[in-house]
Coordinates of C-alpha atoms and ligand atoms in Angstrom, one line a residue:
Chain A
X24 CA -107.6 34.7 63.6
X25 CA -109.4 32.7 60.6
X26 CA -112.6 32.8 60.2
X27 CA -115.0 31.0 57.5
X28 CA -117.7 33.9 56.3
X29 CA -119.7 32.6 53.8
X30 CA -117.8 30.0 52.5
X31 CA -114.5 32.8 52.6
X32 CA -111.6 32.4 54.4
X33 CA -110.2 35.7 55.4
X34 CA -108.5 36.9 59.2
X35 CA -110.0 39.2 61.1
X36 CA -109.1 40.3 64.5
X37 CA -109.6 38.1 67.7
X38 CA -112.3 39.1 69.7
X39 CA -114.6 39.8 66.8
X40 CA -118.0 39.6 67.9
X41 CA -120.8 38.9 65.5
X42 CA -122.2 42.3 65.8
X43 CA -118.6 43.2 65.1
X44 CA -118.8 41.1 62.2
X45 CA -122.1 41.7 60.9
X46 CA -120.8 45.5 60.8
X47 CA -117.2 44.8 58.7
X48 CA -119.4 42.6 56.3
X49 CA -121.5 45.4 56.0
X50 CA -124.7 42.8 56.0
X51 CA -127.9 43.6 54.7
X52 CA -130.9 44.3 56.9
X53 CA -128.9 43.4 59.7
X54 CA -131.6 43.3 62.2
X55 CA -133.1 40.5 60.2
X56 CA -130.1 38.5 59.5
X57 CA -130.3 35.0 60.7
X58 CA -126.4 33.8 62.0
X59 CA -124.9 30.3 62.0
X60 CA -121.5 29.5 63.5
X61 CA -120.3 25.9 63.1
X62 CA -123.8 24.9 62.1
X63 CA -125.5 25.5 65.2
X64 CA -127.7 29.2 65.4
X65 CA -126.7 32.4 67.0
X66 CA -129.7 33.5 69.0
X67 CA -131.1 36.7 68.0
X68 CA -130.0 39.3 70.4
X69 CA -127.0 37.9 71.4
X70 CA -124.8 39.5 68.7
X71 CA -123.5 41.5 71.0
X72 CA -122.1 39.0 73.1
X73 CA -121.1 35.8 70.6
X74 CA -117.3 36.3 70.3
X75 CA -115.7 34.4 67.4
X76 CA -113.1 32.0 67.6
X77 CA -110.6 31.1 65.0
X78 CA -111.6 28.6 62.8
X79 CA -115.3 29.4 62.9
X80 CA -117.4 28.8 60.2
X81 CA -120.4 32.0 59.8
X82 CA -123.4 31.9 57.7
X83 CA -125.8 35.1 57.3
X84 CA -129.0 33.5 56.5
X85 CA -131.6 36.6 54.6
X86 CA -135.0 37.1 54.4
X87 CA -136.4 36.4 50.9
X88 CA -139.6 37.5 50.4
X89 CA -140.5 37.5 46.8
X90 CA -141.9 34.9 44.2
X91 CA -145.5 35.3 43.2
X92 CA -147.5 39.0 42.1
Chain B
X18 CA -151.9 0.8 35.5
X19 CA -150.4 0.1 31.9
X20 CA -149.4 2.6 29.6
X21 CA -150.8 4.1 26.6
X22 CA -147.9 4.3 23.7
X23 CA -148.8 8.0 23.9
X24 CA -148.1 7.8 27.0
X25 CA -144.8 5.7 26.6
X26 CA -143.4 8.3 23.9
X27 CA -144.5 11.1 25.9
X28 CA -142.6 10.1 28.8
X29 CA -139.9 8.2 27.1
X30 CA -136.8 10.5 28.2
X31 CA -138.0 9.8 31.7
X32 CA -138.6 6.2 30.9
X33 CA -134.9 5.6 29.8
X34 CA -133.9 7.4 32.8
X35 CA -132.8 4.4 35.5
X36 CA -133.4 6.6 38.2
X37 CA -137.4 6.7 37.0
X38 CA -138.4 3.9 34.6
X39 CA -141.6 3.0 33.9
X40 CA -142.0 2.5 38.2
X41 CA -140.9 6.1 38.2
X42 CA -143.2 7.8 36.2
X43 CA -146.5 5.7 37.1
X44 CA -145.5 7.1 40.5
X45 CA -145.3 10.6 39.3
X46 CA -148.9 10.0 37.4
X47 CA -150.0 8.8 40.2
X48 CA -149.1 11.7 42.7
X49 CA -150.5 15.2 43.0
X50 CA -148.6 18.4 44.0
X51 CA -150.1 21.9 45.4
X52 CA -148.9 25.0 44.1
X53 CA -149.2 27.7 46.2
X54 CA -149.0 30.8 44.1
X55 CA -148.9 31.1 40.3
X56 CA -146.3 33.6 39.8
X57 CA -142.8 33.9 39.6
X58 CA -141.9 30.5 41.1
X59 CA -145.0 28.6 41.1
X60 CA -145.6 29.6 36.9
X61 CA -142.1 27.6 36.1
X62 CA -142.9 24.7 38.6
X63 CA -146.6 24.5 37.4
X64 CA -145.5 24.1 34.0
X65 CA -142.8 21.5 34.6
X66 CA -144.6 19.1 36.9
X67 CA -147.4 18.8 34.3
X68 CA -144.9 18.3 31.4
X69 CA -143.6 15.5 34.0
X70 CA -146.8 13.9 34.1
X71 CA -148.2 14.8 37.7
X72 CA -151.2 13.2 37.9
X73 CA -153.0 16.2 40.4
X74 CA -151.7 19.4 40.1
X75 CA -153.8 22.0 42.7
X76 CA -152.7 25.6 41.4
X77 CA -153.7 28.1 43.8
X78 CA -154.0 32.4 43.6
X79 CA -156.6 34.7 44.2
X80 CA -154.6 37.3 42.0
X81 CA -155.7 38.4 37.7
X82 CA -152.4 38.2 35.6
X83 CA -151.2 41.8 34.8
X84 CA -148.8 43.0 32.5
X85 CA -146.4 43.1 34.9
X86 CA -146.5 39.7 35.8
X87 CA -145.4 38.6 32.1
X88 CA -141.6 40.0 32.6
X89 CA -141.1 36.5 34.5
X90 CA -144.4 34.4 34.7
X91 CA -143.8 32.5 31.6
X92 CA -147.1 30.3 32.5
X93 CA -149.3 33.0 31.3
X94 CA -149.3 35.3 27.9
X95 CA -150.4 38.4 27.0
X96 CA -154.1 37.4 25.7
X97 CA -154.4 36.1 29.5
X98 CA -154.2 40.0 30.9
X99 CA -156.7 40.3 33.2
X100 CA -157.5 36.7 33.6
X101 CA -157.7 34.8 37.0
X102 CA -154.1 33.7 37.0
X103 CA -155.5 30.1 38.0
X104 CA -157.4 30.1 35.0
X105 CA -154.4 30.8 33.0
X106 CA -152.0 28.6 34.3
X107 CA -154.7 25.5 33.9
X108 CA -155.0 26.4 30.4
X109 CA -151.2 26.2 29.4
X110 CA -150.6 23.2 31.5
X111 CA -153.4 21.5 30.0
X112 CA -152.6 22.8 26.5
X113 CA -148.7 21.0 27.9
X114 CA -150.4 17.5 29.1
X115 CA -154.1 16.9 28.5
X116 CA -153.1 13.8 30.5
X117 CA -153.2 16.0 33.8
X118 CA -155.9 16.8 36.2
X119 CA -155.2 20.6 37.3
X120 CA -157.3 22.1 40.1
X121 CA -157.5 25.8 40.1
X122 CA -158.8 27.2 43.2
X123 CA -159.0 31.1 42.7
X124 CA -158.8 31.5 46.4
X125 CA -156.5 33.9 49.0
X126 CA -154.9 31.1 51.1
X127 CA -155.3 31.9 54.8
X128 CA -155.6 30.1 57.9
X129 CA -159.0 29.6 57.6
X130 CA -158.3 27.7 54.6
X131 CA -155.3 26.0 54.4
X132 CA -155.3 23.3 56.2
X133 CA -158.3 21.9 53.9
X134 CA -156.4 23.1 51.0
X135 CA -153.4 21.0 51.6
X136 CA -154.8 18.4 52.5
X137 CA -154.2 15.0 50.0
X138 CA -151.3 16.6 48.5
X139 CA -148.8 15.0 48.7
X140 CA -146.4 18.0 48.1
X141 CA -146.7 21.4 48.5
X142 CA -145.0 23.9 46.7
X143 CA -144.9 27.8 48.1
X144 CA -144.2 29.9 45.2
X145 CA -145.7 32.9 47.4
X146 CA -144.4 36.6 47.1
X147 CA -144.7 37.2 51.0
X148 CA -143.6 36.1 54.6
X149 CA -146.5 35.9 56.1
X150 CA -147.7 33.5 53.6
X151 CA -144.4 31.9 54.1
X152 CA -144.7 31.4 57.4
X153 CA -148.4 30.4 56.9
X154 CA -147.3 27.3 54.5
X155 CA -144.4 26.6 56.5
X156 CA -146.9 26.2 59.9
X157 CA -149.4 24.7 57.9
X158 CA -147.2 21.6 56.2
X159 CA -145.2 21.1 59.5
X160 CA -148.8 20.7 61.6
X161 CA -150.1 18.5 58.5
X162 CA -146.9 17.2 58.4
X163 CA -146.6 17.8 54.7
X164 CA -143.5 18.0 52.6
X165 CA -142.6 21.2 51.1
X166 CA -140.4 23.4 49.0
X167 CA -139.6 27.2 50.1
X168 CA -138.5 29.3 47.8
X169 CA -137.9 33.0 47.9
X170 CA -136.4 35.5 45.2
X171 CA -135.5 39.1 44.8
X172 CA -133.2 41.2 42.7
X173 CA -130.0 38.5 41.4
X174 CA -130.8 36.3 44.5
X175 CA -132.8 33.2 45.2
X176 CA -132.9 30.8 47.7
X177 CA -134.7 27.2 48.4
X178 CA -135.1 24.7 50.8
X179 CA -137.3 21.0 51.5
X180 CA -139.3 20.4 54.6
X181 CA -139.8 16.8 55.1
X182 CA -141.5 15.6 58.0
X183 CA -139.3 14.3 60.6
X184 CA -136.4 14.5 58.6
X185 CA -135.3 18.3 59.4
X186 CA -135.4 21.6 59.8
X187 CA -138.3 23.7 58.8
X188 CA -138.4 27.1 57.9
X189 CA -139.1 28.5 61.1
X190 CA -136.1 27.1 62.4
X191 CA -133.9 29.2 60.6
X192 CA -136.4 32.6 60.1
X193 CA -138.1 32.5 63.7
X194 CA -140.9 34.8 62.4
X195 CA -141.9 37.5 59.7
X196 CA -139.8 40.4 59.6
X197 CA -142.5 43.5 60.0
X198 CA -144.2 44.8 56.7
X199 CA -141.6 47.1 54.7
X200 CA -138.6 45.8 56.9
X201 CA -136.8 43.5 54.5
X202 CA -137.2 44.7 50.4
X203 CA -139.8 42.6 48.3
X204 CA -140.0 42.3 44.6
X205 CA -142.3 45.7 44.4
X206 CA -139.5 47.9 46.2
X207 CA -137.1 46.2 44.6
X208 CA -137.2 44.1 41.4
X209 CA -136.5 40.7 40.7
X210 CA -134.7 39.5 37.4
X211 CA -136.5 37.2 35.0
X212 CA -135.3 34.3 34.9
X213 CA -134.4 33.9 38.5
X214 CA -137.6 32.7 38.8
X215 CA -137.2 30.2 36.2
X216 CA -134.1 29.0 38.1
X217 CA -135.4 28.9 41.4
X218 CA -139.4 28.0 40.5
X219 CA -137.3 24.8 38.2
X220 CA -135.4 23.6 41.1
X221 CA -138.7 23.6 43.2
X222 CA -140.1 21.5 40.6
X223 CA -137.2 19.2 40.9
X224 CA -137.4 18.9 44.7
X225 CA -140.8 17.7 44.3
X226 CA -140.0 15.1 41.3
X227 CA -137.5 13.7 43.7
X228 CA -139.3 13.4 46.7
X229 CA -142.2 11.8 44.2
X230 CA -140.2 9.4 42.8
X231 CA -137.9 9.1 45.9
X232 CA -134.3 9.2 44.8
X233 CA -131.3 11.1 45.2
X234 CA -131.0 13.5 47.9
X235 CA -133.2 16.6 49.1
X236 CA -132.7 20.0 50.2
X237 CA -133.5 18.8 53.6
X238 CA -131.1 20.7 56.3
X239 CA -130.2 22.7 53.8
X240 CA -130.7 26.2 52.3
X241 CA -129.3 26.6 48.7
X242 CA -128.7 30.0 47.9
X243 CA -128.0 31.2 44.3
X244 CA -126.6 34.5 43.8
X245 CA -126.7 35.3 39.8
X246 CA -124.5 38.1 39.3
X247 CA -121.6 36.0 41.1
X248 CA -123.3 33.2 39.4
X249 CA -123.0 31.4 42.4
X250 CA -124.7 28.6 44.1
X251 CA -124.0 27.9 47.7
X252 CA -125.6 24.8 49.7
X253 CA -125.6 26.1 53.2
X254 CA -126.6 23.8 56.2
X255 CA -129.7 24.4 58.3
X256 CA -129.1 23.7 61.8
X257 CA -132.2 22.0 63.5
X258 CA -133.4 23.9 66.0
X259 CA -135.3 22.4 69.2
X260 CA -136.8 25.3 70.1
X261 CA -138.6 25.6 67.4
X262 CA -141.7 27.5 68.0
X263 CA -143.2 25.1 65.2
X264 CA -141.5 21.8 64.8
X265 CA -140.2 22.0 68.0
X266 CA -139.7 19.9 71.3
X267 CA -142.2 22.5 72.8
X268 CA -144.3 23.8 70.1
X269 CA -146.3 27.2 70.5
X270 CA -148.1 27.2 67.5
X271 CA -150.5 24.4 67.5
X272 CA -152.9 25.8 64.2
X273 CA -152.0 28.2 61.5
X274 CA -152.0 31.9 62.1
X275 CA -152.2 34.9 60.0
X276 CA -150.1 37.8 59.8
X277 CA -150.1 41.3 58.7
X278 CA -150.1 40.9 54.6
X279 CA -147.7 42.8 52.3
X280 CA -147.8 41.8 48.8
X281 CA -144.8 42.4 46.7
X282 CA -147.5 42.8 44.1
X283 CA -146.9 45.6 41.4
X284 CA -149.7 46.6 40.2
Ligands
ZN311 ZN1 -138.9 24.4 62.8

């Protein structure tokens, strides 16, 4: 299937779940990583269970902490 | 108000601009913005919103400029080691534009004090290092329904988004609550490049011009994300998010709270 992951169309295989995903992307801080599909947020914890369909569109939203000092 | 013809030179690129005008920039003069942090971010916002001619500018940090600071806080110079960074900043923005009223409070902003601090701003700017003073300036604008620009950086990486009341997601929404001290890298552990905070600090300033003169479109519902190194810039959409423990159908947090500090501060 197609899949959108930040902004990149690539195919993974069906059944991907975003834990799945979040793994293969190799994310950073993963247990911090905010998801979107299609605009509409991934509730922490569920990773495990949010199976991707083709055509979805995933954001990884990160922590940024710095600025100031 | 009329203008001086200091004035009218001094702002002339503006002026000719038929997005500002002369309406424009009286309404810039006439505005004030907080800073919330004169480092990184806030030092490159500070100094463009008084070049712009923002009539109030509130600069606040509790912090002394160090040497460290001077790789990317292009507000202050090396005579200003060891001065209150407040001090510092008010100095070169009033060296910039004599014809703006800067208010340096040398203060730590916490819950005891924020709410007073933000108040008759109307925009806030959090150029903060940390999430729990994120989180603090994000609680704080949303409950005194304030508009405000987020802004983190770190490494080749900054990102920014605009609260506006009513009008959108805040950051909450998307971030739910501070990761725990040490969890996610800050600027300490892991550097942060120059000029990203001249990017991302310049952009804030930008948000708050346009909200101030209200045209073109904000950040609102979205989080733009700039990666340097791939020098890209990617506008991605913030979902509202009802359960919001914030901004919310059911709110939790009702006043501002304070959480465990860590500073990315390298001392
Ligand atoms: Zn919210």
């Amino acid at each position: 299937m197609q899949l959108t992951v930040a902004g990149n169309q690539k195919e993974y295989a069906d059944g991907l779940t975003v834990a799945k995903l979040i793994e293969l992307e190799e994310v950073e801080t993963p247990a911090y990583v905010t998801v979107s599909v299609n605009d509409a947020f991934i509730a922490g914890g569920t990773f495990e269970e949010a199976v991707l369909q083709d055509g979805d569109r995933i954001e990884f939203l990160y922590f940024m902490g710095g600025g100031s000092a | 108000m009329a203008f001086s013809n200091e004035q009218l030179e001094r702002y002339s690129r503006h002026i000719l601009l038929s997005e500002v005008g002369v309406k424009g920039q009286k309404k810039l003069l006439e505005a004030s913005v907080l800073i919330i942090g004169a480092g990184g971010l806030g030092a490159p916002a500070a100094l463009y919103l008084a070049a712009a001619g923002v009539g109030t500018i509130g600069i606040a940090d509790a912090d002394e400029v160090d040497l460290s600071n001077l790789q990317r806080q292009v507000i202050h110079t090396t005579p200003d080691v060891g001065k209150a960074k407040v001090q510092s900043a008010k100095e070169t923005m009033e060296a910039i534009n004599p014809g703006v009223t800067v208010k340096a409070c040398r203060t730590f902003v916490d819950a005891s004090n924020i709410m007073g601090l933000i108040a008759g701003y109307d925009f806030i700017i959090d150029g903060t290092d940390n999430f729990p003073a994120k989180f603090l300036i994000n609680d704080a604008c949303v409950l005194a329904a304030k508009p405000f620009s987020h802004a983190g950086i770190i490494r080749f990486k900054g990102q920014l988004t605009t609260y506006v009341p009513g009008e959108g997601p805040c950051y909450r929404c998307a971030f739910k609550a501070p990761p725990p001290p040490d969890a996610v890298p800050t600027c300490k552990q892991a550097g942060v490049i120059g000029a990203m905070g001249g990017v991302i600090g310049s952009l804030q300033a930008m948000e708050a011009v346009k909200y101030i003169i209200g045209k073109g479109e904000l950040l609102t519902g979205h989080l733009l994300t700039y990666d340097a190194l791939k020098m890209e810039f990617r506008k991605i959409k913030l979902p509202a998010y009802k359960d919001c423990a914030v901004c919310g159908e059911h709110p939790t947090i009702l006043a501002p709270v304070d959480y465990e500090q860590k500073e990315c501060d390298l001392k």
